[in-house]
Coordinates of C-alpha atoms in Angstrom, one line a residue:
M76 CA 0.0 0.0 0.0
T77 CA 1.3 3.5 -0.9
A78 CA 1.8 5.7 2.1
E79 CA -0.3 8.9 2.2
R80 CA 1.6 12.1 1.7
L81 CA 1.4 14.9 4.4
V82 CA 2.9 18.3 3.6
V83 CA 3.3 20.9 6.3
I84 CA 4.0 24.5 5.5
G85 CA 5.8 26.1 8.5
G86 CA 8.4 24.6 10.9
D87 CA 7.5 26.2 14.2
A88 CA 5.0 25.4 16.9
A89 CA 1.8 24.5 15.1
G90 CA 3.5 22.9 12.0
M91 CA 6.0 20.7 13.8
S92 CA 3.6 19.8 16.5
A93 CA 1.2 18.6 13.9
A94 CA 4.0 16.7 12.1
S95 CA 5.3 15.1 15.3
Q96 CA 1.9 14.1 16.5
A97 CA 1.0 12.6 13.1
R98 CA 4.2 10.6 13.2
R99 CA 3.5 9.3 16.7
L100 CA 0.3 7.8 15.4
K101 CA 1.4 6.6 12.0
G102 CA 4.8 5.3 10.8
P103 CA 6.6 6.2 7.6
D104 CA 5.1 3.2 5.8
E105 CA 1.7 4.7 6.3
L106 CA 2.3 8.4 6.2
G107 CA 5.1 10.2 4.5
I108 CA 5.7 13.7 6.1
T109 CA 7.4 16.6 4.3
A110 CA 7.7 19.9 6.2
F111 CA 9.0 23.2 4.7
E112 CA 10.6 26.0 6.8
R113 CA 11.9 29.1 5.2
G114 CA 14.1 30.2 8.1
H115 CA 17.1 28.9 9.9
F116 CA 15.4 27.5 13.0
T117 CA 12.5 25.2 13.8
S118 CA 10.4 24.5 16.9
Y119 CA 11.5 27.5 18.8
S120 CA 9.9 29.8 21.4
A121 CA 9.4 33.2 19.8
C122 CA 7.9 34.4 23.2
G123 CA 11.4 34.0 24.7
I124 CA 13.1 36.4 22.3
P125 CA 12.7 39.5 24.5
Y126 CA 14.4 37.6 27.4
W127 CA 17.3 36.5 25.1
V128 CA 17.7 40.1 23.9
G129 CA 17.5 41.3 27.5
G130 CA 20.2 38.8 28.7
D131 CA 18.0 36.5 30.8
V132 CA 18.5 33.7 28.3
E133 CA 22.0 33.0 27.1
G134 CA 21.4 32.4 23.4
P135 CA 19.0 31.1 20.7
D136 CA 19.8 27.4 21.4
E137 CA 18.1 27.8 24.7
L138 CA 14.8 28.7 22.9
I139 CA 14.8 25.7 20.6
A140 CA 12.6 22.8 21.6
R141 CA 13.6 20.4 18.9
T142 CA 16.3 20.8 16.1
P143 CA 15.9 19.9 12.4
E144 CA 18.1 16.9 13.0
E145 CA 15.8 15.7 15.8
H146 CA 12.8 15.9 13.6
R147 CA 14.5 14.1 10.8
A148 CA 15.5 11.3 13.2
R149 CA 11.7 10.8 13.6
D150 CA 11.3 10.2 9.8
I151 CA 10.1 13.7 9.1
D152 CA 11.5 15.1 5.8
L153 CA 12.1 18.6 7.1
R154 CA 13.5 21.0 4.4
M155 CA 15.1 24.1 6.0
R156 CA 15.6 27.4 4.2
T157 CA 12.9 26.3 1.8
E158 CA 9.9 28.6 1.2
V159 CA 6.6 27.4 -0.2
T160 CA 5.6 30.0 -2.9
E161 CA 2.4 28.5 -4.3
I162 CA -0.3 26.1 -3.4
D163 CA -2.1 24.1 -6.1
V164 CA -5.3 23.0 -4.4
A165 CA -6.8 21.2 -7.3
G166 CA -3.6 19.4 -8.2
Q167 CA -2.8 18.7 -4.6
R168 CA 0.8 20.0 -4.7
V169 CA 2.9 22.9 -3.5
R170 CA 5.7 24.7 -5.2
S171 CA 8.8 25.4 -3.1
L172 CA 11.9 27.6 -3.5
D173 CA 15.3 26.6 -2.0
R174 CA 16.5 29.9 -0.7
E175 CA 20.1 28.8 -0.8
S176 CA 20.3 27.3 -4.3
G177 CA 17.4 29.2 -5.9
E178 CA 15.9 26.0 -7.3
T179 CA 12.2 25.4 -7.4
S180 CA 10.2 22.1 -7.3
W181 CA 6.7 20.7 -6.8
T182 CA 5.8 18.4 -4.0
G183 CA 2.5 16.4 -4.0
F184 CA 0.3 15.9 -1.0
D185 CA -2.8 14.0 0.0
K186 CA -3.2 16.2 3.2
L187 CA -1.9 19.7 3.7
V188 CA -1.2 21.6 6.9
I189 CA -0.8 25.4 6.7
A190 CA 1.1 26.8 9.7
T191 CA 2.6 30.0 8.2
G192 CA 2.4 32.0 11.4
A193 CA 2.2 35.8 11.6
R194 CA 4.3 38.7 10.5
P195 CA 5.1 41.9 12.5
V196 CA 3.1 44.9 11.5
R197 CA 5.4 47.3 9.7
P198 CA 3.7 50.5 8.6
A199 CA 4.4 51.8 5.2
L200 CA 6.2 55.0 6.5
P201 CA 9.3 56.7 5.3
G202 CA 12.5 55.1 6.7
M203 CA 10.7 52.1 8.2
D204 CA 13.1 49.7 6.4
A205 CA 16.3 51.6 7.4
P206 CA 19.1 49.8 9.1
G207 CA 18.7 49.8 12.9
V208 CA 14.8 49.3 12.6
H209 CA 13.7 45.9 13.8
G210 CA 10.6 43.8 14.0
V211 CA 10.9 40.8 16.4
Q212 CA 9.1 37.7 15.2
N213 CA 11.7 35.0 14.8
L214 CA 15.1 34.0 16.0
D215 CA 16.7 35.6 13.0
D216 CA 15.0 38.9 13.9
G217 CA 16.4 38.5 17.5
Q218 CA 20.0 38.0 16.3
A219 CA 19.7 40.9 13.9
L220 CA 18.5 43.2 16.8
L221 CA 21.4 42.1 19.0
D222 CA 23.8 42.8 16.1
S223 CA 22.4 46.3 15.9
L224 CA 22.7 46.9 19.6
D225 CA 26.4 45.9 19.4
R226 CA 26.9 48.2 16.4
A227 CA 25.0 51.2 17.8
T228 CA 27.3 54.1 18.7
G229 CA 24.7 55.7 21.2
R230 CA 22.5 54.3 23.9
R231 CA 19.1 55.6 22.8
A232 CA 16.3 53.0 22.0
V233 CA 12.9 53.9 20.8
V234 CA 10.1 51.2 21.0
V235 CA 7.2 51.8 18.7
G236 CA 4.1 50.3 20.3
A237 CA 3.2 49.4 23.9
G238 CA 1.5 46.1 23.7
Y239 CA 2.9 42.9 25.0
I240 CA 5.9 42.8 22.7
G241 CA 6.5 46.6 23.2
V242 CA 6.7 46.5 26.9
E243 CA 8.8 43.4 27.0
M244 CA 11.2 44.8 24.5
A245 CA 11.3 48.1 26.5
E246 CA 12.5 46.1 29.5
A247 CA 15.0 44.2 27.4
M248 CA 16.5 47.6 26.1
L249 CA 16.6 48.9 29.6
K250 CA 18.5 45.8 30.8
R251 CA 20.9 46.4 27.9
G252 CA 21.7 49.8 29.3
F253 CA 19.8 51.8 26.8
E254 CA 17.7 55.0 27.5
V255 CA 14.3 53.8 26.5
T256 CA 11.3 55.8 25.0
V257 CA 8.1 54.0 24.1
L258 CA 5.8 55.7 21.6
N259 CA 2.2 54.5 21.9
R260 CA -0.8 55.4 19.8
A261 CA -3.3 54.5 22.4
E262 CA -4.5 56.3 25.5
Q263 CA -2.4 54.2 27.8
P264 CA 0.1 51.3 27.4
M265 CA -1.2 47.8 27.0
A266 CA -4.3 48.4 25.0
T267 CA -5.3 44.8 25.7
L268 CA -6.3 46.3 29.1
D269 CA -8.9 49.0 29.8
P270 CA -7.3 52.5 30.0
D271 CA -7.7 52.7 33.8
M272 CA -5.6 49.5 34.2
G273 CA -3.2 50.6 31.5
R274 CA -2.6 53.7 33.5
L275 CA -1.1 51.5 36.3
V276 CA 1.3 50.1 33.8
H277 CA 2.3 53.6 32.6
E278 CA 3.0 54.7 36.1
A279 CA 5.2 51.7 36.8
M280 CA 7.1 52.2 33.5
D281 CA 7.8 55.8 34.5
A282 CA 9.1 54.6 37.8
L283 CA 11.5 52.3 36.1
G284 CA 12.9 55.1 34.0
I285 CA 11.1 54.2 30.8
T286 CA 9.6 57.3 29.1
T287 CA 6.2 56.4 27.7
V288 CA 4.5 58.9 25.3
N289 CA 0.8 58.1 24.7
R290 CA -1.3 59.2 21.7
A291 CA 1.9 59.4 19.6
D292 CA 1.4 58.8 15.9
V293 CA 4.7 57.9 14.3
T294 CA 5.0 59.5 10.9
A295 CA 8.5 58.7 9.7
I296 CA 11.9 57.2 10.6
R297 CA 14.8 59.6 10.1
T298 CA 18.2 58.4 9.2
G299 CA 21.7 59.9 9.4
P300 CA 24.4 60.4 6.8
D301 CA 25.4 56.8 7.0
G302 CA 21.8 55.6 6.4
W303 CA 21.4 54.3 9.9
V304 CA 18.3 55.2 11.9
S305 CA 18.8 58.5 13.8
A306 CA 15.3 59.5 15.1
V307 CA 11.6 58.6 15.1
E308 CA 9.2 61.4 14.0
T309 CA 5.7 61.8 15.3
A310 CA 3.1 64.3 14.5
D311 CA 4.2 66.5 17.4
S312 CA 7.9 65.7 18.1
S313 CA 11.1 63.9 17.2
Y314 CA 12.8 61.3 19.3
P315 CA 16.5 60.5 18.8
A316 CA 17.2 56.9 18.3
D317 CA 20.2 54.6 17.8
V318 CA 18.0 51.6 17.4
V319 CA 14.2 51.2 16.9
V320 CA 12.2 48.2 17.9
L321 CA 8.7 47.7 16.4
G322 CA 6.2 46.3 18.9
I323 CA 3.0 47.2 17.1
G324 CA 1.7 43.7 16.9
V325 CA 1.4 41.0 14.2
E326 CA -0.9 40.1 11.4
P327 CA -1.7 36.5 10.1
E328 CA 0.6 35.4 7.3
T329 CA -2.0 34.2 4.9
A330 CA -0.8 35.4 1.5
L331 CA -0.4 31.8 0.2
A332 CA -3.9 30.9 1.4
R333 CA -5.5 34.0 0.0
A334 CA -3.9 33.5 -3.4
V335 CA -5.9 30.3 -3.8
G336 CA -9.1 31.5 -2.3
L337 CA -9.0 29.8 1.1
P338 CA -11.5 31.5 3.5
V339 CA -10.2 34.2 5.8
G340 CA -12.0 36.0 8.6
P341 CA -12.5 39.7 9.5
H342 CA -9.0 39.7 11.2
G343 CA -7.3 38.3 8.2
G344 CA -6.8 34.8 9.6
L345 CA -7.8 31.5 8.0
L346 CA -11.2 30.1 9.1
T347 CA -11.4 26.5 10.3
D348 CA -13.9 24.2 11.9
L349 CA -13.4 22.8 15.4
S350 CA -11.1 20.1 14.1
M351 CA -8.8 22.8 12.6
R352 CA -9.8 21.8 9.1
V353 CA -10.0 24.8 6.7
A354 CA -13.6 25.5 5.9
G355 CA -14.7 23.9 2.7
H356 CA -11.6 21.7 2.3
D357 CA -11.6 18.2 3.6
N358 CA -7.8 17.6 3.2
I359 CA -6.4 21.0 4.4
W360 CA -5.9 22.0 8.0
A361 CA -4.5 25.2 9.4
G362 CA -3.3 26.3 12.9
G363 CA -1.2 28.6 14.9
D364 CA -0.8 32.3 14.3
C365 CA -2.3 32.2 10.8
V366 CA -5.8 31.3 11.9
E367 CA -8.7 32.9 13.7
V368 CA -10.2 31.2 16.7
L369 CA -13.6 31.4 18.5
D370 CA -13.8 33.7 21.4
L371 CA -15.9 31.7 23.9
V372 CA -17.0 34.8 25.7
A373 CA -17.8 37.1 22.8
G374 CA -19.1 34.5 20.5
R375 CA -17.0 35.8 17.6
T376 CA -13.7 34.8 15.9
R377 CA -10.5 36.7 16.8
H378 CA -6.8 36.5 16.0
I379 CA -4.5 35.7 18.9
A380 CA -0.9 34.9 18.3
L381 CA 0.3 32.8 21.1
G382 CA 2.5 29.7 21.3
T383 CA 0.1 28.0 23.7
H384 CA -2.7 28.0 21.2
A385 CA -0.3 27.0 18.3
N386 CA 1.0 23.9 20.1
K387 CA -2.6 22.8 20.9
H388 CA -3.6 23.4 17.3
G389 CA -0.7 21.3 16.1
Q390 CA -1.6 18.4 18.5
I391 CA -5.2 18.4 17.3
I392 CA -4.3 18.7 13.6
G393 CA -1.7 15.9 13.9
S394 CA -4.3 13.6 15.5
N395 CA -6.9 14.3 12.9
V396 CA -4.5 14.0 10.0
A397 CA -3.5 10.5 11.2
G398 CA -7.0 9.3 11.6
G399 CA -7.7 10.2 15.2
Y400 CA -10.0 12.8 16.5
G401 CA -9.6 16.1 18.3
T402 CA -11.1 19.5 18.5
F403 CA -10.2 23.0 19.6
P404 CA -13.3 24.6 21.0
G405 CA -12.0 28.2 21.3
V406 CA -10.3 30.6 23.7
V407 CA -11.2 33.1 26.4
G408 CA -8.3 35.4 25.6
T409 CA -5.9 34.9 28.5
A410 CA -2.5 36.5 28.3
V411 CA 0.2 37.5 30.8
S412 CA 3.3 39.7 30.5
K413 CA 5.7 41.7 32.6
V414 CA 7.9 44.8 32.6
C415 CA 10.7 44.3 35.1
D416 CA 8.8 43.2 38.3
L417 CA 5.4 44.5 37.3
E418 CA 3.1 41.7 36.2
I419 CA 0.2 42.2 33.8
A420 CA -2.6 39.8 33.0
R421 CA -6.0 39.7 31.4
T422 CA -8.6 37.2 30.3
G423 CA -12.0 37.6 28.7
L424 CA -13.5 40.9 27.5
R425 CA -12.5 44.5 28.1
E426 CA -15.2 47.1 28.4
K427 CA -15.0 48.0 24.7
D428 CA -15.1 44.3 23.7
A429 CA -18.3 43.8 25.7
R430 CA -19.9 46.9 24.2
A431 CA -18.9 45.7 20.7
V432 CA -21.0 42.6 21.0
G433 CA -23.9 44.3 22.7
L434 CA -23.4 43.1 26.2
R435 CA -24.4 45.2 29.2
F436 CA -22.1 44.9 32.2
V437 CA -20.9 46.2 35.5
T438 CA -17.4 46.6 36.7
A439 CA -15.6 46.1 40.0
T440 CA -12.1 47.1 40.8
I441 CA -10.3 46.3 44.1
E442 CA -6.8 46.7 45.6
S443 CA -5.4 43.9 47.6
T444 CA -2.1 42.2 48.2
G445 CA -0.6 38.9 46.9
R446 CA 0.1 37.6 50.4
A447 CA -1.5 38.2 53.8
G448 CA -1.0 41.9 54.6
Y449 CA 1.1 41.1 57.7
Y450 CA 3.4 38.6 55.9
P451 CA 6.8 40.0 54.8
G452 CA 7.0 41.0 51.2
A453 CA 3.2 41.6 50.7
R454 CA 2.8 43.9 47.8
P455 CA -0.2 45.7 46.2
M456 CA -2.3 44.2 43.4
T457 CA -5.2 45.7 41.4
V458 CA -7.9 43.4 40.1
K459 CA -10.7 44.6 37.7
M460 CA -13.7 42.4 36.9
L461 CA -16.4 42.7 34.4
A462 CA -19.8 40.9 35.0
E463 CA -22.9 40.7 32.8
Y464 CA -25.7 43.0 33.8
R465 CA -28.5 41.1 35.8
T466 CA -27.1 37.5 35.1
G467 CA -23.8 38.2 36.9
R468 CA -21.9 36.0 34.3
L469 CA -18.2 36.7 34.4
L470 CA -17.1 38.5 31.3
G471 CA -13.4 39.4 32.0
V472 CA -10.7 40.0 34.5
Q473 CA -7.6 42.2 34.4
I474 CA -4.7 42.2 37.0
V475 CA -1.8 44.5 37.5
G476 CA 0.6 43.9 40.4
R477 CA 3.6 42.1 41.6
D478 CA 4.5 39.1 43.7
G479 CA 2.7 36.4 41.7
A480 CA -0.1 38.6 40.4
A481 CA -0.2 37.5 36.8
K482 CA -0.9 33.7 37.3
R483 CA -3.9 34.5 39.4
V484 CA -5.6 35.2 36.1
D485 CA -5.8 31.4 35.6
V486 CA -8.6 31.2 38.1
A487 CA -10.6 33.6 36.1
A488 CA -9.8 31.9 32.8
V489 CA -11.2 28.6 34.2
A490 CA -14.3 30.4 35.5
L491 CA -14.8 32.1 32.1
T492 CA -14.5 28.7 30.3
A493 CA -17.0 27.2 32.7
G494 CA -19.4 30.1 32.2
M495 CA -19.5 30.8 35.9
T496 CA -21.2 33.8 37.6
V497 CA -19.3 36.1 39.9
E498 CA -21.6 34.9 42.7
R499 CA -20.6 31.3 42.0
M500 CA -16.9 32.3 42.0
T501 CA -17.1 33.7 45.5
S502 CA -17.4 30.1 46.9
L503 CA -14.4 28.7 45.0
D504 CA -12.2 26.6 47.2
L505 CA -8.8 28.3 46.5
G506 CA -5.6 27.6 48.3
Y507 CA -4.7 29.8 51.3
A508 CA -1.7 30.3 53.5
P509 CA -0.2 33.7 54.5
P510 CA 2.9 33.4 52.2
F511 CA 0.7 32.8 49.2
S512 CA -2.6 34.7 49.7
P513 CA -4.8 36.7 52.0
V514 CA -7.7 34.8 53.6
W515 CA -9.8 36.2 50.8
D516 CA -7.8 35.9 47.5
P517 CA -7.8 39.1 45.5
V518 CA -9.8 37.5 42.7
L519 CA -12.5 36.5 45.1
V520 CA -12.5 39.9 46.7
A521 CA -13.2 41.3 43.2
A522 CA -15.9 38.8 42.6
R523 CA -17.6 39.7 45.9
K524 CA -17.6 43.4 44.8
A525 CA -18.9 42.5 41.4
V526 CA -21.8 40.6 43.0
T527 CA -22.7 43.7 44.8
A528 CA -22.5 45.8 41.6
V529 CA -24.7 43.3 39.8
R530 CA -27.3 43.5 42.6
E531 CA -27.3 47.2 42.7
A532 CA -27.6 47.5 38.9
G533 CA -30.5 45.2 38.9
T534 CA -32.4 47.4 41.4
A535 CA -31.5 50.7 39.9

């Protein structure tokens, strides 16, 4: 019997997780697997790049989970520095370009996995491609940034954008001894939070010596006589720069899929069913940063570029490709980050998200500590909670603080997934001891206040 042919486009989390899981379930006599990766690395943690740049991680090897040689030892034909340039859906084949030799070839498939990831947003502004301006999406990008830091004659870094990547890269630049300015278009840093919670992040960044400029629209990158970046221009001012890091966010990399008419959603990501099969195509799957996923709270698709989701997608795809069965029901939008010792977390909906889907809600914000107030090292923490008007269904939680603040959001993520009300949350049996929590955990204190807000709103 001739083995089925599986082709995987993309050699990072989703793609190689899919290939590896399929190989666990079917041997090479049953399933031939060919994977294409256009870069120099495979199966790496892009989320770890800011910590490599900042010096917390020694080098790129620390961020690689599995090398090409390790994949090949598992009978996966992994072709590095080889870019898929065309998909022939009807002919069930892909055209690839060897980026070293320049040679092109066609490879046939019975089943196809698209895991092309995402690309950094790079506005079409003057000077945006100048030397010294860096997006940070893969390990090659990280190495290029480090090379620029070594080359820079001054110590001024400008970070464009104040989302997760922006604040993490601001910390990395600070640790490298640079004077850091963050230019942010939004009202406050971390637009994934409500502005009142983002203000707490802004205050903490100021205290760390990071200059944050809000409502700053970048208009151009200025260069010096040598062509190297020299400043970032906004509508109101100019900020000297020896290196510029783009932390504006990412977009799904779906050019290949769009070219052949595969369905994409409102955020530009591929649309799949629960099994991660591309809508309308029985033999094509997609996962990772190139897809949109269902938001279980809002009931709409959204684009979230996270390695946690990508690895889950890959596992599910690999199982389904090999004849098993798995589904990915959706997400609640959980994310955590930090800038130095300040921890930032969110899950579920922000106020504007709830309004966008027509939900009425109440909010409750509390200040507490991560440990019993009398225990040494107790530090402040702010928790904001959104609950649906009248029903009290939990809609979202945001946490800013220190001392283990971020991972407390996991309690809220489970409650959201379970569709719990804030009243039901107040009776959760959470762990308690003075070194770890007050008697009433901060999340439960916020839930109690939200219960009161729901009751008061219902009688107003």
